[in-house]
Short mmCIF file of C-alpha atoms in Angstrom, two decimals:
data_model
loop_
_atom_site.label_atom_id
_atom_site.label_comp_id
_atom_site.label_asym_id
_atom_site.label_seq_id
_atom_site.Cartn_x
_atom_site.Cartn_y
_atom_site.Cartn_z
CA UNK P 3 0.00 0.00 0.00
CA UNK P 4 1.21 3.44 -1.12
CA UNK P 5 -0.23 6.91 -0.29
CA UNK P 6 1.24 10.49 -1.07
CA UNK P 7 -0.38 13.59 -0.59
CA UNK P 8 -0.06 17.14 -0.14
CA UNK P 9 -1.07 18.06 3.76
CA UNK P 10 -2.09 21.79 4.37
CA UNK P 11 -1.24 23.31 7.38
CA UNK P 12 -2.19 22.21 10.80
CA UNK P 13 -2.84 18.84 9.41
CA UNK P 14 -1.11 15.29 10.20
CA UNK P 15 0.06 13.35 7.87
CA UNK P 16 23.12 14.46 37.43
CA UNK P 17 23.56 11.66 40.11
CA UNK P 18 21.20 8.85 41.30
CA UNK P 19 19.09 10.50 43.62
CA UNK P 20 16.73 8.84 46.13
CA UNK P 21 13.01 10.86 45.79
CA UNK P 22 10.27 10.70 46.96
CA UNK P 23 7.21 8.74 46.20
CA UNK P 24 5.00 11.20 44.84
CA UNK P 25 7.63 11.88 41.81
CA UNK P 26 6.01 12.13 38.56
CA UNK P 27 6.87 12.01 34.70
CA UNK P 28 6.52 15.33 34.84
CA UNK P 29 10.07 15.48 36.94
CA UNK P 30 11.95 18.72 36.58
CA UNK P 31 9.40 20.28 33.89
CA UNK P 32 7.70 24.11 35.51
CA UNK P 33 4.36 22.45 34.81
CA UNK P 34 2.44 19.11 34.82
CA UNK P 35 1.31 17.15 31.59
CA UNK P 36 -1.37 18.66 29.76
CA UNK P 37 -3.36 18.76 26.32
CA UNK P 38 -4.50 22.47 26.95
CA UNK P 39 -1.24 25.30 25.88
CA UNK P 40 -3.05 27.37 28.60
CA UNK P 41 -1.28 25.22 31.23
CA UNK P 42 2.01 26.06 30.55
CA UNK P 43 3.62 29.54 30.60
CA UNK P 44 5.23 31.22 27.95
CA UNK P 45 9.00 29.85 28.59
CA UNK P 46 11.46 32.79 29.02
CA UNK P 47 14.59 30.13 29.14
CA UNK P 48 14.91 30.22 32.44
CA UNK P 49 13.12 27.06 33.28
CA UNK P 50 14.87 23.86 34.06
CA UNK P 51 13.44 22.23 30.55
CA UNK P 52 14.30 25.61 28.40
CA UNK P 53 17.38 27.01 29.49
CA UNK P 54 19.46 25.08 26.85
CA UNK P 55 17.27 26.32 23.79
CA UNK P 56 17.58 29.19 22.02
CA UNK P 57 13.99 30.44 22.26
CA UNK P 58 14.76 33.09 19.77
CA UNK P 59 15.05 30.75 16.95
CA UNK P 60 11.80 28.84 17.16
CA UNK P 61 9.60 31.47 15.32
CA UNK P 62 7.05 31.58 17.35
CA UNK P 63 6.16 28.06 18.31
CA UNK P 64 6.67 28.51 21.98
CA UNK P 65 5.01 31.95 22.64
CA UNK P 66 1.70 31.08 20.57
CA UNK P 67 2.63 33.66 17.70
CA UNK P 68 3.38 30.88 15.05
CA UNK P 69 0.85 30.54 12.77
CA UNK P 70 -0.40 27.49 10.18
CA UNK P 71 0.30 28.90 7.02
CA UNK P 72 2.59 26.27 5.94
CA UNK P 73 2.36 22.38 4.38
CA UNK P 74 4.27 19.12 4.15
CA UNK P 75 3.91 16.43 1.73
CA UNK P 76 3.49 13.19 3.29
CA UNK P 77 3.84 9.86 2.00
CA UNK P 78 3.24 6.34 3.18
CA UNK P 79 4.75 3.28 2.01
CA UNK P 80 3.77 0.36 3.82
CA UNK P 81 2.40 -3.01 3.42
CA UNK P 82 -1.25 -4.08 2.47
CA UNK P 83 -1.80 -5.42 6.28
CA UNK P 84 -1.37 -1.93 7.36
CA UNK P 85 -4.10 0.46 7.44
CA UNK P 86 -3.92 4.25 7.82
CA UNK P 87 -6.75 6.34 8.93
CA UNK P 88 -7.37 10.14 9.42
CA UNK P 89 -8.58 10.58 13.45
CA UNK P 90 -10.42 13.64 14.94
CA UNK P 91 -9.16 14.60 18.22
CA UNK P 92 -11.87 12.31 20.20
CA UNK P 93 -10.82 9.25 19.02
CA UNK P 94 -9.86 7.28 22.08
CA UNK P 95 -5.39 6.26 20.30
CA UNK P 96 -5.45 9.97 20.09
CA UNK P 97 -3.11 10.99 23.38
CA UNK P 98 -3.19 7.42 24.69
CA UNK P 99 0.71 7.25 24.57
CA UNK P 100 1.66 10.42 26.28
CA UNK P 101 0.33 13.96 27.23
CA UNK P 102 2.37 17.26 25.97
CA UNK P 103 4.87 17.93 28.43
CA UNK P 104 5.93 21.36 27.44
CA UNK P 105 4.04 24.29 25.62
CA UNK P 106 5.35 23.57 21.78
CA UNK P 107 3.70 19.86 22.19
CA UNK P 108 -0.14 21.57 23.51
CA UNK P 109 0.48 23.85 20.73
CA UNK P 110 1.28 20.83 17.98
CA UNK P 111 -2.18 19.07 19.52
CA UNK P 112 -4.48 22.07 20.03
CA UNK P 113 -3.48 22.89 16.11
CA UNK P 114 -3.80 20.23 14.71
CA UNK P 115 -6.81 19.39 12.03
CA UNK P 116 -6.60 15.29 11.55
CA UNK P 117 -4.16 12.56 13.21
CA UNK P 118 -3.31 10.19 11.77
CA UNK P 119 -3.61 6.52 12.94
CA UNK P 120 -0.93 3.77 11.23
CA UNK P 121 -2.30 0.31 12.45
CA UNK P 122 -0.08 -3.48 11.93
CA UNK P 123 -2.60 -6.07 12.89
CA UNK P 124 -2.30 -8.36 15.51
CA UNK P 125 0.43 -10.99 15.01
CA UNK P 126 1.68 -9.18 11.81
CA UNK P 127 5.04 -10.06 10.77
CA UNK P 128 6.45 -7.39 8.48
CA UNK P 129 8.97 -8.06 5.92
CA UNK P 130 9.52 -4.80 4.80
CA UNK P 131 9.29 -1.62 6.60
CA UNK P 132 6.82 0.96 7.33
CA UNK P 133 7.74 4.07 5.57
CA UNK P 134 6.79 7.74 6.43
CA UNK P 135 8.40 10.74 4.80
CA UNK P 136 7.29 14.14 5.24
CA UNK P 137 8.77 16.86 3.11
CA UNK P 138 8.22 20.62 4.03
CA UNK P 139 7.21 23.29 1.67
CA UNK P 140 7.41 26.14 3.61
CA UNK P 141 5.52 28.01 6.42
CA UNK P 142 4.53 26.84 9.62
CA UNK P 143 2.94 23.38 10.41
CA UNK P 144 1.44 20.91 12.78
CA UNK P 145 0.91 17.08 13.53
CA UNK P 146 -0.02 14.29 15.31
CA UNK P 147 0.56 10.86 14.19
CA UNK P 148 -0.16 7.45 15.87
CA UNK P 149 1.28 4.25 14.91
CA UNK P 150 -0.84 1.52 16.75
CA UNK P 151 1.02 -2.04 16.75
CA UNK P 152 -0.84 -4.83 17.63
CA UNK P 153 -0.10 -8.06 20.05
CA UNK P 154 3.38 -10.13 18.94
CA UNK P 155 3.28 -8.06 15.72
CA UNK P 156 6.72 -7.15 14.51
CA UNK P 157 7.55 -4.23 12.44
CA UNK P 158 10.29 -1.73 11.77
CA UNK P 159 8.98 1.68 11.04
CA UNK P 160 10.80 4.44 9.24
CA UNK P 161 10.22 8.65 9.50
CA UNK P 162 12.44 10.38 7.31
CA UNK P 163 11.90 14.30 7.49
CA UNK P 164 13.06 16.76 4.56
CA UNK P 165 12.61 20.18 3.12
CA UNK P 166 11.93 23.30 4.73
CA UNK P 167 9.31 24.43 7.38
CA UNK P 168 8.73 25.15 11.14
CA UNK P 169 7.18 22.18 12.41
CA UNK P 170 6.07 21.08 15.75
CA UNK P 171 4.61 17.39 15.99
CA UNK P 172 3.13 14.52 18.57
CA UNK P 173 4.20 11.08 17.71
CA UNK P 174 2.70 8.29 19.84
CA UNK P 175 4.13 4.26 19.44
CA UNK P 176 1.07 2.30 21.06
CA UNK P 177 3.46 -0.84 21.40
CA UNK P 178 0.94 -4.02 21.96
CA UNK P 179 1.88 -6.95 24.31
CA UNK P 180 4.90 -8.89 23.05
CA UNK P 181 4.84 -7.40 20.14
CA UNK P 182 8.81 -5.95 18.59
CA UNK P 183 9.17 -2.70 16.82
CA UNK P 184 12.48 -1.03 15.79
CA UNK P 185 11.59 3.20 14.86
CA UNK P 186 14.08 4.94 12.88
CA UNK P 187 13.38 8.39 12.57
CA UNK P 188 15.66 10.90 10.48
CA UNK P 189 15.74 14.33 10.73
CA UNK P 190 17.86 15.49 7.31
CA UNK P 191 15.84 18.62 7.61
CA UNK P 192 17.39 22.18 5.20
CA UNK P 193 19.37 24.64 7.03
CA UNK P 194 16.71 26.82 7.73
CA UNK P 195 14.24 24.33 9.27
CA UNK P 196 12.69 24.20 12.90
CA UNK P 197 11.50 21.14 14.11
CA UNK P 198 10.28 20.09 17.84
CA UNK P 199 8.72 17.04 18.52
CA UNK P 200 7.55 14.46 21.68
CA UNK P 201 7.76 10.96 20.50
CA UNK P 202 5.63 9.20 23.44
CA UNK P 203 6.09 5.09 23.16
CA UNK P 204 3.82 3.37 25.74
CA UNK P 205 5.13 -0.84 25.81
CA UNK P 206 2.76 -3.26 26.57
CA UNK P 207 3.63 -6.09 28.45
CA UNK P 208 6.95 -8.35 27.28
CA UNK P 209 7.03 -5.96 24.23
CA UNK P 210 10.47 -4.96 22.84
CA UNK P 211 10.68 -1.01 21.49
CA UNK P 212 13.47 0.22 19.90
CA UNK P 213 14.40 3.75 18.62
CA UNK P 214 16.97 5.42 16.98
CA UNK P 215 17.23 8.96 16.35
CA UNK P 216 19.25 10.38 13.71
CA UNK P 217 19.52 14.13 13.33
CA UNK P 218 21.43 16.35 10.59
CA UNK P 219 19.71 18.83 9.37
CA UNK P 220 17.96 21.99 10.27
CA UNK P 221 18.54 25.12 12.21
CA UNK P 222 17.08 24.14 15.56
CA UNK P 223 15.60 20.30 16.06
CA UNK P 224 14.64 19.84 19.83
CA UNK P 225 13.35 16.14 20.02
CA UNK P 226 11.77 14.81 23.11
CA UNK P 227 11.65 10.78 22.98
CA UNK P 228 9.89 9.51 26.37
CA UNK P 229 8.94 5.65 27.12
CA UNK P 230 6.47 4.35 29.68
CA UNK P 231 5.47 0.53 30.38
CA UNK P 232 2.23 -0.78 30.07
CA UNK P 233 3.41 -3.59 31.91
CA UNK P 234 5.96 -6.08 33.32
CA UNK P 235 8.78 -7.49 30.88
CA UNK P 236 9.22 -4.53 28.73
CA UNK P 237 11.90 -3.63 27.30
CA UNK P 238 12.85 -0.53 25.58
CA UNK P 239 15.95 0.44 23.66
CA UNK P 240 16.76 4.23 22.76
CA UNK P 241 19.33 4.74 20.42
CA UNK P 242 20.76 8.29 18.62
CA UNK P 243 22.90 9.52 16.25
CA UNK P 244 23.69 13.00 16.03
CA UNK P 245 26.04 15.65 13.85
CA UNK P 246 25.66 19.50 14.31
CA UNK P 247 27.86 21.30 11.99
CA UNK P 248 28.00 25.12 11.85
CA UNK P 249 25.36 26.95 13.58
CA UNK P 250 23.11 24.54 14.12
CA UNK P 251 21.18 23.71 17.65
CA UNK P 252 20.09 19.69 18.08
CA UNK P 253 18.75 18.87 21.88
CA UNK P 254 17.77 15.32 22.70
CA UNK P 255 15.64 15.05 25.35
CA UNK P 256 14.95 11.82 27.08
CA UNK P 257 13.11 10.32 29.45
CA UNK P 258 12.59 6.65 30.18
CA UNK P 259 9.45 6.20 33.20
CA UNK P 260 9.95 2.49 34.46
CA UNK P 261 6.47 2.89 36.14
CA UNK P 262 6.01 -1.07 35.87
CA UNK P 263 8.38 -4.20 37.29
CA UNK P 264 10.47 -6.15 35.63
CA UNK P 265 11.22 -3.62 32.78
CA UNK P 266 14.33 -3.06 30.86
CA UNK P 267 15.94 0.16 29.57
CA UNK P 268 19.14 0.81 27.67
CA UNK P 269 20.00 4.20 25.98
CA UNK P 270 22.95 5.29 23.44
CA UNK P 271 23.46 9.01 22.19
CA UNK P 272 26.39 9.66 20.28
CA UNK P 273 26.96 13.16 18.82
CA UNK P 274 30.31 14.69 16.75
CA UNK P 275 30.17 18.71 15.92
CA UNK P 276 32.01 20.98 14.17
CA UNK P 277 31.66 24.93 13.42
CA UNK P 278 31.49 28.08 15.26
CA UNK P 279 28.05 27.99 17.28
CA UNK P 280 27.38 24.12 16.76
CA UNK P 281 25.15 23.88 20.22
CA UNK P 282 24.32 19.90 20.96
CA UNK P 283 22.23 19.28 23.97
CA UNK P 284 21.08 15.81 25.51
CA UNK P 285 19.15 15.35 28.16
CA UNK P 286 18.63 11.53 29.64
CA UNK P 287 15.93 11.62 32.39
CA UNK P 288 15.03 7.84 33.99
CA UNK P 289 12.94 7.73 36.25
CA UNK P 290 12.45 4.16 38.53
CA UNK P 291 9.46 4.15 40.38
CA UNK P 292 8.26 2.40 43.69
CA UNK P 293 6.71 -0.18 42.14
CA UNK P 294 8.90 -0.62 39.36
CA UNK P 295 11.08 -3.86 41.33
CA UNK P 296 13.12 -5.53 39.09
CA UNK P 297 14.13 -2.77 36.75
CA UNK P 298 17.34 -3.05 34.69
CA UNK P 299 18.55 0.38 33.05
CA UNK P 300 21.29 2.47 31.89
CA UNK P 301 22.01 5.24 30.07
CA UNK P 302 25.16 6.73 28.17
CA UNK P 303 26.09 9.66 26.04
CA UNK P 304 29.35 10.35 24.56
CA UNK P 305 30.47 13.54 22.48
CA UNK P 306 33.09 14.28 20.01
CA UNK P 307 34.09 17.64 19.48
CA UNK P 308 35.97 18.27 15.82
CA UNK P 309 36.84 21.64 16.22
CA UNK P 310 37.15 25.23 18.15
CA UNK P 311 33.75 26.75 18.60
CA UNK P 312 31.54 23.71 19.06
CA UNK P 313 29.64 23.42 22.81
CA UNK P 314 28.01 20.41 24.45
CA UNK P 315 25.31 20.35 27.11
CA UNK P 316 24.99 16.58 28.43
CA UNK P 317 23.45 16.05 32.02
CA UNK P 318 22.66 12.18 32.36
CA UNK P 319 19.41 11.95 35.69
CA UNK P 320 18.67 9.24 37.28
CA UNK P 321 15.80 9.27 40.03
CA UNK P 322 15.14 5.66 41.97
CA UNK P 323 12.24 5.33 44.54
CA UNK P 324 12.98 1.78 44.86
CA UNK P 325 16.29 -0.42 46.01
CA UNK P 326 14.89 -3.61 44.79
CA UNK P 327 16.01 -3.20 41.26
CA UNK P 328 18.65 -5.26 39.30
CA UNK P 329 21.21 -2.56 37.76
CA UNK P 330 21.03 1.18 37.24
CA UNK P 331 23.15 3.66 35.84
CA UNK P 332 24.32 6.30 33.50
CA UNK P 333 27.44 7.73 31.73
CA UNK P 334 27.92 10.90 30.16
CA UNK P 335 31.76 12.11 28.49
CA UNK P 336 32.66 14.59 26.34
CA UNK P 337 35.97 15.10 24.33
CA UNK P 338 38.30 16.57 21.44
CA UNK P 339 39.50 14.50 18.53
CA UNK P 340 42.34 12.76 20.22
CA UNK P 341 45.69 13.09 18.12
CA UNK P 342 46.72 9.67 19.37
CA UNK P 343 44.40 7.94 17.40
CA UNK P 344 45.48 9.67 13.89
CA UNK P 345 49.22 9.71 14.75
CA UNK P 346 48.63 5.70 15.12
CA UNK P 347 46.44 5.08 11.69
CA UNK P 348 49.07 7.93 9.86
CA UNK P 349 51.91 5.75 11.52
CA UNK P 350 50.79 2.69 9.25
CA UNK P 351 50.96 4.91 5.87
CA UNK P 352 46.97 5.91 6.15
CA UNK P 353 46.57 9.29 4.97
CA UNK P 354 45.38 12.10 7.85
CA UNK P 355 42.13 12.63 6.03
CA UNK P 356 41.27 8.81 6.12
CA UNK P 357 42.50 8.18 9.40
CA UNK P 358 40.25 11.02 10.39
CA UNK P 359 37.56 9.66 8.87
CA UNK P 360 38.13 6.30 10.08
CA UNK P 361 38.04 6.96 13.71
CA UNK P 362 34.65 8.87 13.34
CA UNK P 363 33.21 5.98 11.88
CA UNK P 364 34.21 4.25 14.19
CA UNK P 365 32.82 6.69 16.57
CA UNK P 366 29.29 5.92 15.46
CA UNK P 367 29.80 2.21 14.46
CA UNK P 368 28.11 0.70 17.13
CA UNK P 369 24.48 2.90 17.07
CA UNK P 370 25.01 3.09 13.00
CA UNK P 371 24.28 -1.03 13.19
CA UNK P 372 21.20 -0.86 15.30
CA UNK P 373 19.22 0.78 12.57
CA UNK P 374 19.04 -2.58 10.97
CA UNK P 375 17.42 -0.82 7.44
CA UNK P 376 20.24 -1.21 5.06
CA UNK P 377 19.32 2.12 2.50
CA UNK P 378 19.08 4.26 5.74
CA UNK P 379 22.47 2.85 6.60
CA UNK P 380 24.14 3.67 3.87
CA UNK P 381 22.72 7.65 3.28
CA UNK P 382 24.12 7.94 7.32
CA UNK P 383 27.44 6.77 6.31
CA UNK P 384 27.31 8.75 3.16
CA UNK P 385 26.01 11.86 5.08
CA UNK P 386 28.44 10.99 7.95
CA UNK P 387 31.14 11.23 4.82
CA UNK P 388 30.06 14.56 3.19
CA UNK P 389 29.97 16.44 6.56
CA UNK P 390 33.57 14.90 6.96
CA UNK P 391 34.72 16.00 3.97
CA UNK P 392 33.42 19.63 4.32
CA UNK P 393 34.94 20.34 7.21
CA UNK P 394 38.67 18.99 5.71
CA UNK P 395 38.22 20.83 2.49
#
């Protein structure tokens, strides 16, 4: 099954800390979950959640001043076993996942005209993968997709995000019990893009989610990828890939709720920059609840800076109610190309640009094989190459 269309605007297409027990998902944010943008405050940047963004830059999508004026085409490439289906507000998927956290995610679902609803059948096996690309032409626009997977169904799922707009977006993963879903999602925006979006996953019981994130383009992408258990034996898997050349502003921010027992969590951001005012931020909240015994997580994110003028924000949380768990922890390390490494590749007659280039794919190696979907693989490596290359020549 095949669909492409034009959408108009507004459519979808720290340190381990002991807390107490009435911690919430809504952990370090200046206001609780909510649908309504009335809830939250216009952010100034001095909250905890904003102080890393350049508010400035998002035209408008955080003060209520951006307006729809813009569209994206959207298509869908999946097979005949999937449906898709346009969703008022009311319909019951709609939200099910996760509530907007911040004000740019009320705005994305108060604006909004149709969600969409992506649907794999119970016990589906898919063979190939579940394609969404959305291409923006311009202006301002909003979204709110759902992709509902149903009981042992396994899929692999693919966004893919080009072209130029300002774009602010709910995406919910409505994981069923034991099913296994791997979500790729690629932001290869144009320079002059703006993109923030929450990608809520909610994992049903002995269900296995995995994301990764990779982000290139745009002027400012602020991605906020949050998992929750629907019950025991979950396991989720958050993977990212990141590059932020010249100018450019990419924040990450995660948060993994173990809110059932018995769950799993592992998470992997890797990010390289290079340029005057390259500004990568990552954010890796986990949260381990009282009744969340059993719980087996960690959390990592490593940086490599390429050259003079890059800056890194990375501040790994961890927030345990519970000492009955198996494992928890978190890493967080940020560095400079280390000479070492080239001066032993040039020592065995590799040339300085290859050796360079070698040791940054080697850099990314690891999160690079967990996208599993071999034509995505290949235009990371080849983007991974041309950003390389630009900064040599």
């Amino acid at each position: 099954m095949a669909e492409a269309q034009s959408i108009p605007a507004g459519a979808s297409a720290g340190g381990a800390v002991a807390v107490a027990a009435e911690s919430t998902v809504a952990t370090r944010m200046s206001a609780p979950p909510s649908f309504e943008v009335a809830d939250f405050p216009v952010p100034h940047g001095r909250e905890e959640e904003w102080r890393f963004t350049p508010l400035d830059r998002l035209r408008g999508l955080h003060d209520g001043t951006a307006v729809a004026d813009g569209s994206v085409k959207v298509a869908v490439e999946a097979p005949d076993a999937v449906t898709v289906t346009p969703v008022g507000r009311d319909d019951p998927r709609v939200g099910r996942a996760g509530v907007p956290v911040d004000r740019v995610a009320a705005q994305a679902f108060s604006s909004f005209e149709k969600a969409t609803v992506i649907s794999v059948p119970k016990d589906a096996v898919l063979k190939e993968p579940v394609r969404v690309s959305l291409h923006g032409e311009g202006g301002v626009t909003f979204g709110h997709t759902v992709f509902e997977i149903g009981a042992f169904a396994e899929v692999v799922l693919v966004l893919d995000h080009t072209g130029d707009t300002v774009r602010a977006a709910n995406v919910e993963f409505l994981v069923g019990d034991g099913a296994k879903v791997t979500v790729v999602s690629v932001q290869d925006w144009d320079d002059t893009a703006v993109h923030c979006s929450q990608h809520s996953a909610l994992v049903g019981r002995d269900a296995t989610f995995k994301s990764v994130v990779v982000t290139f383009g745009g002027d400012v992408v602020r991605l906020h990828p949050r998992v929750a258990y629907a019950g025991p034996g979950g396991e989720a898997e958050l993977y990212g890939v990141y590059f932020t050349d010249d100018g450019q502003h990419q924040e990450h921010r995660l948060l993994v709720d173990h809110n059932a027992p018995n769950c799993r969590s592992n998470v992997a951001y890797k990010g390289a920059l290079q340029g005057t005012g390259a500004h990568a931020v990552w954010i890796g909240d986990v949260l381990i609840r009282a009744s969340a015994t059993g719980t087996d997580t960690y959390e990592l994110n490593r940086n490599l800076v390429l050259t003079d003028g890059a800056r890194v924000d990375s501040v790994p949380n961890l927030e345990i109610e519970t000492g009955e768990i198996v494992g928890a922890g978190h890493a967080s390390a940020t560095g400079r190309f280390e000479d070492e490494q080239l001066f032993y590749l040039m020592a065995r007659g590799i040339p300085a640009e290859e050796a360079r280039r070698l040791v940054v794919r080697g850099f990314f190696a690891e999160l690079v094989q967990q996208i599993g979907v071999p034509d995505v693989e290949e235009r990371l490596i080849a983007k991974l190459e041309a950003e390389l290359k630009a900064s040599i020549s």
